[in-house]
Amino acid sequence: MLSCDNPPPVTVILDPGDDLVHTRAALAVHAPEAGRLTVHPTPGTDSALTLACDVLAALDKPVPVPGYRQLDTAPAWTLAAAWILATRTSHLMLLRAHFLTPHRLKALLQLRHRTGCRLALVCHTRHVPAPVGRALAGVDHHVAEAAALLPAAEPPTATPPEPATRRPLANRWLNLPALTTLSAFDSATRPCQCTAPMAEDRDFFAPVLPALTETEVAHRLHRATAHPYLAAELATAVFTAASVTQLATAHVRDLAPDASTLILHDDGLRQGCMTHHVPTWARPLLLAAAFTWRLTSGTCGALFTDPLGSTGLPGLTDFAESCKLRPPQPPRPKRRKGSRAPSKPPKTIWPFSPAHYALSWAIREPDLMQGCPHPPPHTRRTIDAYKKGWPPPYFGQRALRPPR
């Protein structure tokens, strides 16, 4: 199992006056994107599972975590460790640490041992509490005053805060051509350990997302679920245009150590085994899925499965719909003039596209698109144009298309 043999020492910060300026300073350093977390534990409970959910919530993951036994704490702590490692979180500060019970302190120290993060416990007492002292016996630590490590943050001003960055595509359905080829009839192929060529060397190019759409997709997937394998699998389908059959062939060993590339295997039914570049926004998702395996069993299992044995989670297409991501849909019928009946939201259609199949008999029917548009053409002419710098067609909303 993955662990850190020599984690940094624990810092115990004493704030006997429970000073507001020190608490404000601790909350001000919270920056998950910069690798710094400040966790404010849920009051009124001594549950280790609740504390793990507090850590996940600080990482912008939805809690509670479904799919596991109600009182089982191990999955939540393992997922928290996987996300901390994947997002390169280096500092974890916990407020109200003098209320921690021995079993919660033990869980925190185990999290530190698994991730190697710098753990800081803020105790609002004059001396180190007895439970904290007993838990840290034999653990490298030091004690500091809050005035030294938590200087007063800037006091709130009378001016209104700046509005949050507006997301033009928030709460809208995103039609992604790469998801047109997600559904498939065939089953997974036999295990393969080849060294696959790059996708561009096989003249394969997945549909390119506009920058605005890519930012919105990344925002949704990073906050959609605490289960790494679900978010990683859907992200891979977005940047590779792979089918569920191809996604099932990916193992932990097929992901580069820095998650820069991913190999998807094929038994000759489509274009063959290929190595895909992983975009920057998707790398933490794939790393979290890989770290979940390494923390749990240390084996190279199927990357897009849960080694913790979750049950009752949504399928990939259902998860995509919960994120409002889908393939391009058929044109909606025109509404009759004078009709007052409210139109029902159409059901999402997941077509079976033969676009990626190399053999004509590989799919039972010639066209199972159900009215959905086919993905962008994959021809020598478009490939050559792509290599010469021809910009791909814009698949976003018409109002957001860049001016020509």
Coordinates of C-alpha atoms in Angstrom, one line a residue:
M1 CA 0.0 0.0 0.0
L2 CA 1.1 3.5 -0.7
S3 CA 2.4 5.5 2.3
C4 CA 4.9 8.2 3.3
D5 CA 7.6 6.7 5.5
N6 CA 8.9 10.1 6.7
P7 CA 6.0 12.6 6.9
P8 CA 6.6 16.2 8.0
P9 CA 6.2 16.9 11.8
V10 CA 2.8 17.8 13.2
T11 CA 2.4 21.4 14.3
V12 CA 0.2 22.1 17.4
I13 CA -0.9 25.7 17.4
L14 CA -2.2 27.1 20.7
D15 CA -4.7 29.9 20.7
P16 CA -5.9 30.1 24.3
G17 CA -8.0 33.2 23.7
D18 CA -9.9 31.7 20.8
D19 CA -9.1 35.0 19.0
L20 CA -11.2 35.9 16.0
V21 CA -8.2 37.3 14.1
H22 CA -6.4 34.0 14.3
T23 CA -9.4 32.0 13.1
R24 CA -9.9 34.5 10.3
A25 CA -6.2 34.1 9.4
A26 CA -6.6 30.3 9.3
L27 CA -9.6 30.5 7.0
A28 CA -7.8 33.0 4.8
V29 CA -5.1 30.6 3.9
H30 CA -7.6 28.0 2.6
A31 CA -6.7 27.6 -1.1
P32 CA -7.3 24.1 -2.5
E33 CA -6.0 25.1 -5.9
A34 CA -2.7 26.1 -4.2
G35 CA -2.5 22.9 -2.1
R36 CA -3.6 24.4 1.2
L37 CA -6.7 23.2 3.1
T38 CA -8.3 24.6 6.2
V39 CA -10.9 22.3 7.7
H40 CA -13.5 23.5 10.2
P41 CA -15.0 20.3 11.8
T42 CA -18.7 19.9 12.0
P43 CA -19.7 20.9 15.6
G44 CA -21.6 18.6 17.9
T45 CA -20.3 15.2 16.7
D46 CA -17.3 13.0 17.4
S47 CA -17.7 10.9 14.3
A48 CA -14.6 10.0 12.3
L49 CA -16.8 9.6 9.2
T50 CA -18.1 13.1 9.6
L51 CA -14.5 14.4 9.9
A52 CA -13.5 12.6 6.7
C53 CA -16.5 14.2 5.0
D54 CA -15.3 17.6 6.3
V55 CA -12.0 17.0 4.6
L56 CA -13.7 16.0 1.3
A57 CA -15.9 19.1 1.5
A58 CA -12.8 21.3 1.9
L59 CA -11.6 19.7 -1.3
D60 CA -14.9 20.8 -3.0
K61 CA -16.3 17.3 -3.2
P62 CA -20.0 16.6 -2.5
V63 CA -20.7 14.8 0.8
P64 CA -21.9 12.5 2.2
V65 CA -20.3 9.8 0.0
P66 CA -22.8 7.2 -1.3
G67 CA -22.2 3.6 -2.2
Y68 CA -20.7 2.3 1.0
R69 CA -21.9 0.9 4.3
Q70 CA -23.4 3.6 6.5
L71 CA -20.9 3.4 9.3
D72 CA -17.8 2.3 7.4
T73 CA -15.2 5.0 7.8
A74 CA -12.4 3.5 5.7
P75 CA -13.8 4.4 2.2
A76 CA -14.2 8.1 3.0
W77 CA -10.7 8.4 4.5
T78 CA -9.2 6.5 1.5
L79 CA -11.0 8.8 -1.0
A80 CA -9.8 11.9 1.0
A81 CA -6.2 10.6 0.8
A82 CA -6.5 9.9 -2.9
W83 CA -7.8 13.4 -3.7
I84 CA -5.1 15.0 -1.5
L85 CA -2.4 13.1 -3.4
A86 CA -4.0 13.8 -6.8
T87 CA -4.4 17.6 -6.2
R88 CA -0.9 17.9 -4.6
T89 CA -2.3 19.2 -1.3
S90 CA 0.7 19.8 0.9
H91 CA -0.8 21.6 4.0
L92 CA -3.9 20.6 6.1
M93 CA -4.9 22.8 9.0
L94 CA -7.7 21.7 11.4
L95 CA -9.5 24.1 13.6
R96 CA -11.1 23.2 17.0
A97 CA -8.5 20.3 17.4
H98 CA -8.9 20.4 21.2
F99 CA -12.4 18.7 20.7
L100 CA -10.9 15.8 18.8
T101 CA -11.4 12.3 20.3
P102 CA -8.7 9.7 20.2
H103 CA -10.1 7.8 17.3
R104 CA -10.4 10.9 15.2
L105 CA -6.9 11.9 16.0
K106 CA -5.7 8.5 15.0
A107 CA -7.6 8.8 11.6
L108 CA -5.9 12.2 11.0
L109 CA -2.5 10.9 11.8
Q110 CA -3.1 7.9 9.4
L111 CA -4.1 10.4 6.7
R112 CA -0.8 12.3 7.3
H113 CA 1.1 9.0 7.0
R114 CA -0.6 8.0 3.8
T115 CA -0.3 11.4 2.0
G116 CA 2.8 13.1 3.6
C117 CA 0.9 16.4 4.1
R118 CA 1.9 18.9 6.7
L119 CA -0.7 18.6 9.5
A120 CA -1.5 21.6 11.8
L121 CA -3.8 21.2 14.7
V122 CA -5.2 24.5 16.1
C123 CA -6.1 24.0 19.8
H124 CA -8.0 26.9 21.5
T125 CA -6.4 26.1 24.9
R126 CA -3.5 27.3 26.9
H127 CA -1.7 23.9 27.0
V128 CA -1.7 20.9 24.7
P129 CA -4.9 18.9 25.5
A130 CA -4.3 15.5 27.1
P131 CA -5.9 13.5 24.2
V132 CA -3.8 15.4 21.6
G133 CA -0.6 14.8 23.8
R134 CA -1.3 11.1 24.1
A135 CA -2.0 10.8 20.3
L136 CA 1.2 12.6 19.5
A137 CA 3.4 10.6 21.8
G138 CA 6.1 9.1 19.7
V139 CA 5.1 11.3 16.7
D140 CA 7.5 14.1 15.5
H141 CA 5.7 17.4 16.4
H142 CA 6.3 20.8 17.8
V143 CA 4.2 23.4 19.6
A144 CA 3.8 27.1 18.5
E145 CA 1.8 30.1 19.5
A146 CA -1.0 31.3 17.2
A147 CA 0.4 34.8 17.3
A148 CA 3.5 33.6 15.5
L149 CA 1.9 31.3 12.8
L150 CA -1.5 32.9 12.4
P151 CA -1.0 36.7 12.1
A152 CA -4.0 38.9 11.9
A153 CA -5.6 38.9 8.5
E154 CA -6.9 42.0 6.8
P155 CA -10.1 43.1 8.5
P156 CA -13.2 43.2 6.4
T157 CA -13.8 46.4 4.7
A158 CA -17.0 48.3 4.1
T159 CA -16.6 48.0 0.3
P160 CA -18.7 45.1 -1.2
P161 CA -16.7 42.1 -2.3
E162 CA -15.9 41.5 -5.9
P163 CA -18.5 39.3 -7.6
A164 CA -17.5 35.8 -8.3
T165 CA -16.3 35.0 -11.8
R166 CA -19.3 34.4 -14.0
R167 CA -19.6 31.1 -15.8
P168 CA -21.4 31.7 -19.1
L169 CA -22.2 28.0 -19.6
A170 CA -23.4 27.3 -16.0
N171 CA -26.6 25.2 -15.7
R172 CA -26.7 24.6 -19.4
W173 CA -26.7 21.3 -21.2
L174 CA -23.4 20.8 -23.1
N175 CA -23.6 18.8 -26.3
L176 CA -20.2 17.1 -26.7
P177 CA -19.5 15.3 -30.0
A178 CA -16.9 13.1 -28.3
L179 CA -19.7 11.4 -26.4
T180 CA -21.5 10.3 -29.6
T181 CA -19.3 7.2 -29.7
L182 CA -19.6 6.3 -26.0
S183 CA -22.2 3.6 -26.3
A184 CA -21.1 0.3 -27.8
F185 CA -22.5 -3.3 -28.4
D186 CA -19.3 -5.3 -28.1
S187 CA -17.7 -6.4 -24.8
A188 CA -14.3 -5.7 -23.4
T189 CA -11.3 -7.2 -25.1
R190 CA -8.7 -9.5 -23.6
P191 CA -6.0 -7.9 -21.3
C192 CA -3.2 -6.2 -23.3
Q193 CA 0.2 -4.9 -22.1
C194 CA 1.4 -3.5 -25.4
T195 CA 3.3 -0.2 -26.0
A196 CA 0.8 1.6 -28.0
P197 CA 1.6 4.4 -30.5
M198 CA 0.3 7.9 -30.0
A199 CA -3.2 8.6 -31.3
E200 CA -2.0 11.2 -33.8
D201 CA 0.4 8.6 -35.3
R202 CA -2.6 6.5 -36.1
D203 CA -4.2 9.6 -37.6
F204 CA -6.9 9.7 -34.9
F205 CA -8.0 13.0 -33.5
A206 CA -10.8 13.3 -31.0
P207 CA -13.2 16.3 -31.3
V208 CA -11.6 19.4 -29.8
L209 CA -13.5 21.3 -27.1
P210 CA -13.6 25.1 -27.3
A211 CA -11.8 26.7 -24.4
L212 CA -15.0 28.0 -22.7
T213 CA -16.6 24.6 -22.9
E214 CA -13.5 22.8 -21.7
T215 CA -13.4 25.1 -18.6
E216 CA -17.0 24.4 -17.8
V217 CA -16.6 20.6 -18.3
A218 CA -13.6 20.6 -15.9
H219 CA -15.5 22.7 -13.3
R220 CA -18.4 20.3 -13.3
L221 CA -16.4 17.0 -13.2
H222 CA -14.1 18.2 -10.4
R223 CA -17.2 19.0 -8.2
A224 CA -19.6 16.4 -9.4
T225 CA -18.7 13.4 -7.2
A226 CA -16.2 12.2 -4.5
H227 CA -15.8 8.9 -6.5
P228 CA -12.6 9.4 -8.6
Y229 CA -13.2 6.6 -11.0
L230 CA -16.6 8.0 -12.1
A231 CA -15.2 11.5 -12.8
A232 CA -12.0 10.1 -14.4
E233 CA -14.0 7.7 -16.7
L234 CA -16.3 10.5 -18.0
A235 CA -13.3 12.9 -18.4
T236 CA -11.5 10.2 -20.5
A237 CA -14.5 9.8 -22.7
V238 CA -14.6 13.5 -23.3
F239 CA -10.9 13.9 -24.4
T240 CA -10.5 10.6 -26.2
A241 CA -14.0 10.0 -27.8
A242 CA -13.6 6.4 -26.6
S243 CA -16.4 3.9 -26.2
V244 CA -17.2 2.1 -22.9
T245 CA -15.5 -1.0 -24.3
Q246 CA -12.3 0.9 -24.8
L247 CA -12.5 2.6 -21.4
A248 CA -12.9 -0.8 -19.7
T249 CA -9.4 -1.8 -21.1
A250 CA -7.5 0.9 -19.2
H251 CA -5.5 -0.3 -16.1
V252 CA -3.6 1.6 -13.5
R253 CA -0.3 0.6 -15.3
D254 CA -1.6 2.3 -18.5
L255 CA -1.6 5.7 -16.9
A256 CA 1.8 7.6 -16.9
P257 CA 3.2 8.4 -13.4
D258 CA 2.4 12.1 -14.0
A259 CA -0.9 11.3 -15.8
S260 CA 0.3 13.0 -19.0
T261 CA -0.6 10.0 -21.2
L262 CA -3.1 7.1 -21.0
I263 CA -3.2 4.0 -23.1
L264 CA -6.5 2.6 -24.3
H265 CA -6.4 -0.9 -25.8
D266 CA -8.3 -2.5 -28.7
D267 CA -8.5 -5.9 -30.2
G268 CA -8.5 -4.7 -33.8
L269 CA -12.2 -3.9 -33.8
R270 CA -11.6 -0.2 -34.0
Q271 CA -8.4 1.7 -34.8
G272 CA -6.2 -0.4 -32.5
C273 CA -4.4 0.4 -29.2
M274 CA -3.5 4.1 -28.9
T275 CA -1.8 6.4 -26.4
H276 CA -3.7 9.6 -25.7
H277 CA -2.4 12.9 -24.3
V278 CA -4.3 13.8 -21.1
P279 CA -5.2 17.4 -20.8
T280 CA -4.2 19.3 -17.8
W281 CA -7.7 19.7 -16.3
A282 CA -8.3 15.9 -16.4
R283 CA -5.0 14.8 -14.8
P284 CA -6.0 15.2 -11.1
L285 CA -9.1 13.1 -11.9
L286 CA -7.2 10.2 -13.4
L287 CA -4.5 10.5 -10.7
A288 CA -7.1 10.3 -7.9
A289 CA -8.5 7.1 -9.5
A290 CA -5.0 5.6 -9.7
F291 CA -4.2 6.6 -6.1
T292 CA -7.4 5.0 -4.8
W293 CA -6.1 1.6 -6.2
R294 CA -2.6 2.2 -4.8
L295 CA -3.8 3.2 -1.4
T296 CA -6.2 0.2 -1.2
S297 CA -4.4 -2.8 -2.6
G298 CA -1.3 -1.7 -4.4
T299 CA -2.3 -3.7 -7.5
C300 CA -2.8 -2.6 -11.0
G301 CA -6.5 -3.1 -11.4
A302 CA -8.9 -1.7 -13.9
L303 CA -8.5 2.1 -13.6
F304 CA -12.2 3.0 -14.0
T305 CA -13.5 0.6 -11.3
D306 CA -13.8 1.1 -7.5
P307 CA -11.4 -1.0 -5.4
L308 CA -13.4 0.0 -2.4
G309 CA -16.4 -2.0 -3.6
S310 CA -19.1 0.7 -3.9
T311 CA -22.6 -0.3 -4.9
G312 CA -25.7 1.5 -6.2
L313 CA -23.8 4.2 -8.0
P314 CA -25.1 5.6 -11.4
G315 CA -23.9 4.3 -14.7
L316 CA -21.6 6.4 -16.9
T317 CA -24.4 7.8 -19.1
D318 CA -26.6 8.5 -16.0
F319 CA -23.6 10.3 -14.4
A320 CA -23.0 12.3 -17.5
E321 CA -26.6 13.4 -17.6
S322 CA -26.4 14.5 -13.9
C323 CA -23.5 16.7 -15.0
K324 CA -25.6 17.9 -18.0
L325 CA -23.2 16.5 -20.5
R326 CA -24.5 14.6 -23.5
P327 CA -23.9 13.9 -27.2
P328 CA -25.5 16.3 -29.7
Q329 CA -29.2 15.6 -29.9
P330 CA -31.7 15.5 -32.8
P331 CA -33.3 18.8 -33.7
R332 CA -36.4 19.4 -31.6
P333 CA -39.7 19.5 -33.4
K334 CA -41.1 22.9 -34.0
R335 CA -43.8 24.1 -31.6
R336 CA -47.2 24.6 -33.2
K337 CA -48.5 28.1 -33.2
G338 CA -51.1 28.8 -30.6
S339 CA -50.2 25.8 -28.6
R340 CA -50.2 26.5 -24.8
A341 CA -49.3 23.1 -23.6
P342 CA -45.9 23.2 -21.9
S343 CA -43.3 21.2 -23.8
K344 CA -41.8 18.3 -21.8
P345 CA -38.0 18.2 -21.7
P346 CA -36.8 15.6 -24.2
K347 CA -35.1 12.4 -23.0
T348 CA -31.4 12.2 -23.7
I349 CA -30.6 9.9 -26.6
W350 CA -27.4 8.0 -26.5
P351 CA -26.8 6.7 -30.1
F352 CA -24.7 3.8 -31.2
S353 CA -22.3 5.3 -33.7
P354 CA -20.2 3.1 -36.1
A355 CA -17.7 6.0 -36.6
H356 CA -14.8 4.3 -34.8
Y357 CA -15.3 0.8 -36.1
A358 CA -12.7 -0.4 -38.6
L359 CA -14.8 -3.3 -39.9
S360 CA -18.1 -3.0 -41.6
W361 CA -19.6 -6.0 -39.8
A362 CA -18.5 -4.8 -36.4
I363 CA -21.9 -3.2 -35.7
R364 CA -25.2 -4.9 -36.2
E365 CA -27.1 -2.1 -37.8
P366 CA -25.8 0.4 -40.4
D367 CA -27.3 3.4 -38.5
L368 CA -28.5 3.5 -34.9
M369 CA -28.0 7.3 -34.5
Q370 CA -31.7 7.8 -33.8
G371 CA -31.6 11.2 -35.5
C372 CA -28.5 12.4 -33.7
P373 CA -25.8 14.1 -35.8
H374 CA -22.8 12.0 -36.6
P375 CA -19.4 13.0 -35.0
P376 CA -17.0 15.2 -37.0
P377 CA -15.7 13.4 -40.1
H378 CA -12.5 11.3 -39.7
T379 CA -11.0 11.4 -43.2
R380 CA -7.6 12.0 -44.7
R381 CA -8.6 15.4 -45.9
T382 CA -9.6 16.6 -42.4
I383 CA -6.6 15.0 -40.8
D384 CA -4.2 16.8 -43.2
A385 CA -6.0 20.0 -42.6
Y386 CA -5.8 19.5 -38.9
K387 CA -2.1 19.0 -39.1
K388 CA -1.7 22.2 -41.0
G389 CA -3.4 24.2 -38.2
W390 CA -6.9 24.2 -39.5
P391 CA -9.2 25.1 -36.6
P392 CA -11.8 22.5 -35.8
P393 CA -15.5 23.5 -36.1
Y394 CA -17.0 25.2 -33.1
F395 CA -19.5 23.0 -31.4
G396 CA -20.6 25.4 -28.6
Q397 CA -23.7 27.5 -28.5
R398 CA -24.3 29.9 -31.3
A399 CA -24.4 33.0 -29.1
L400 CA -21.0 32.1 -27.8
R401 CA -19.2 31.5 -31.1
P402 CA -16.2 33.7 -31.7
P403 CA -16.6 36.3 -34.4
R404 CA -15.2 35.4 -37.8

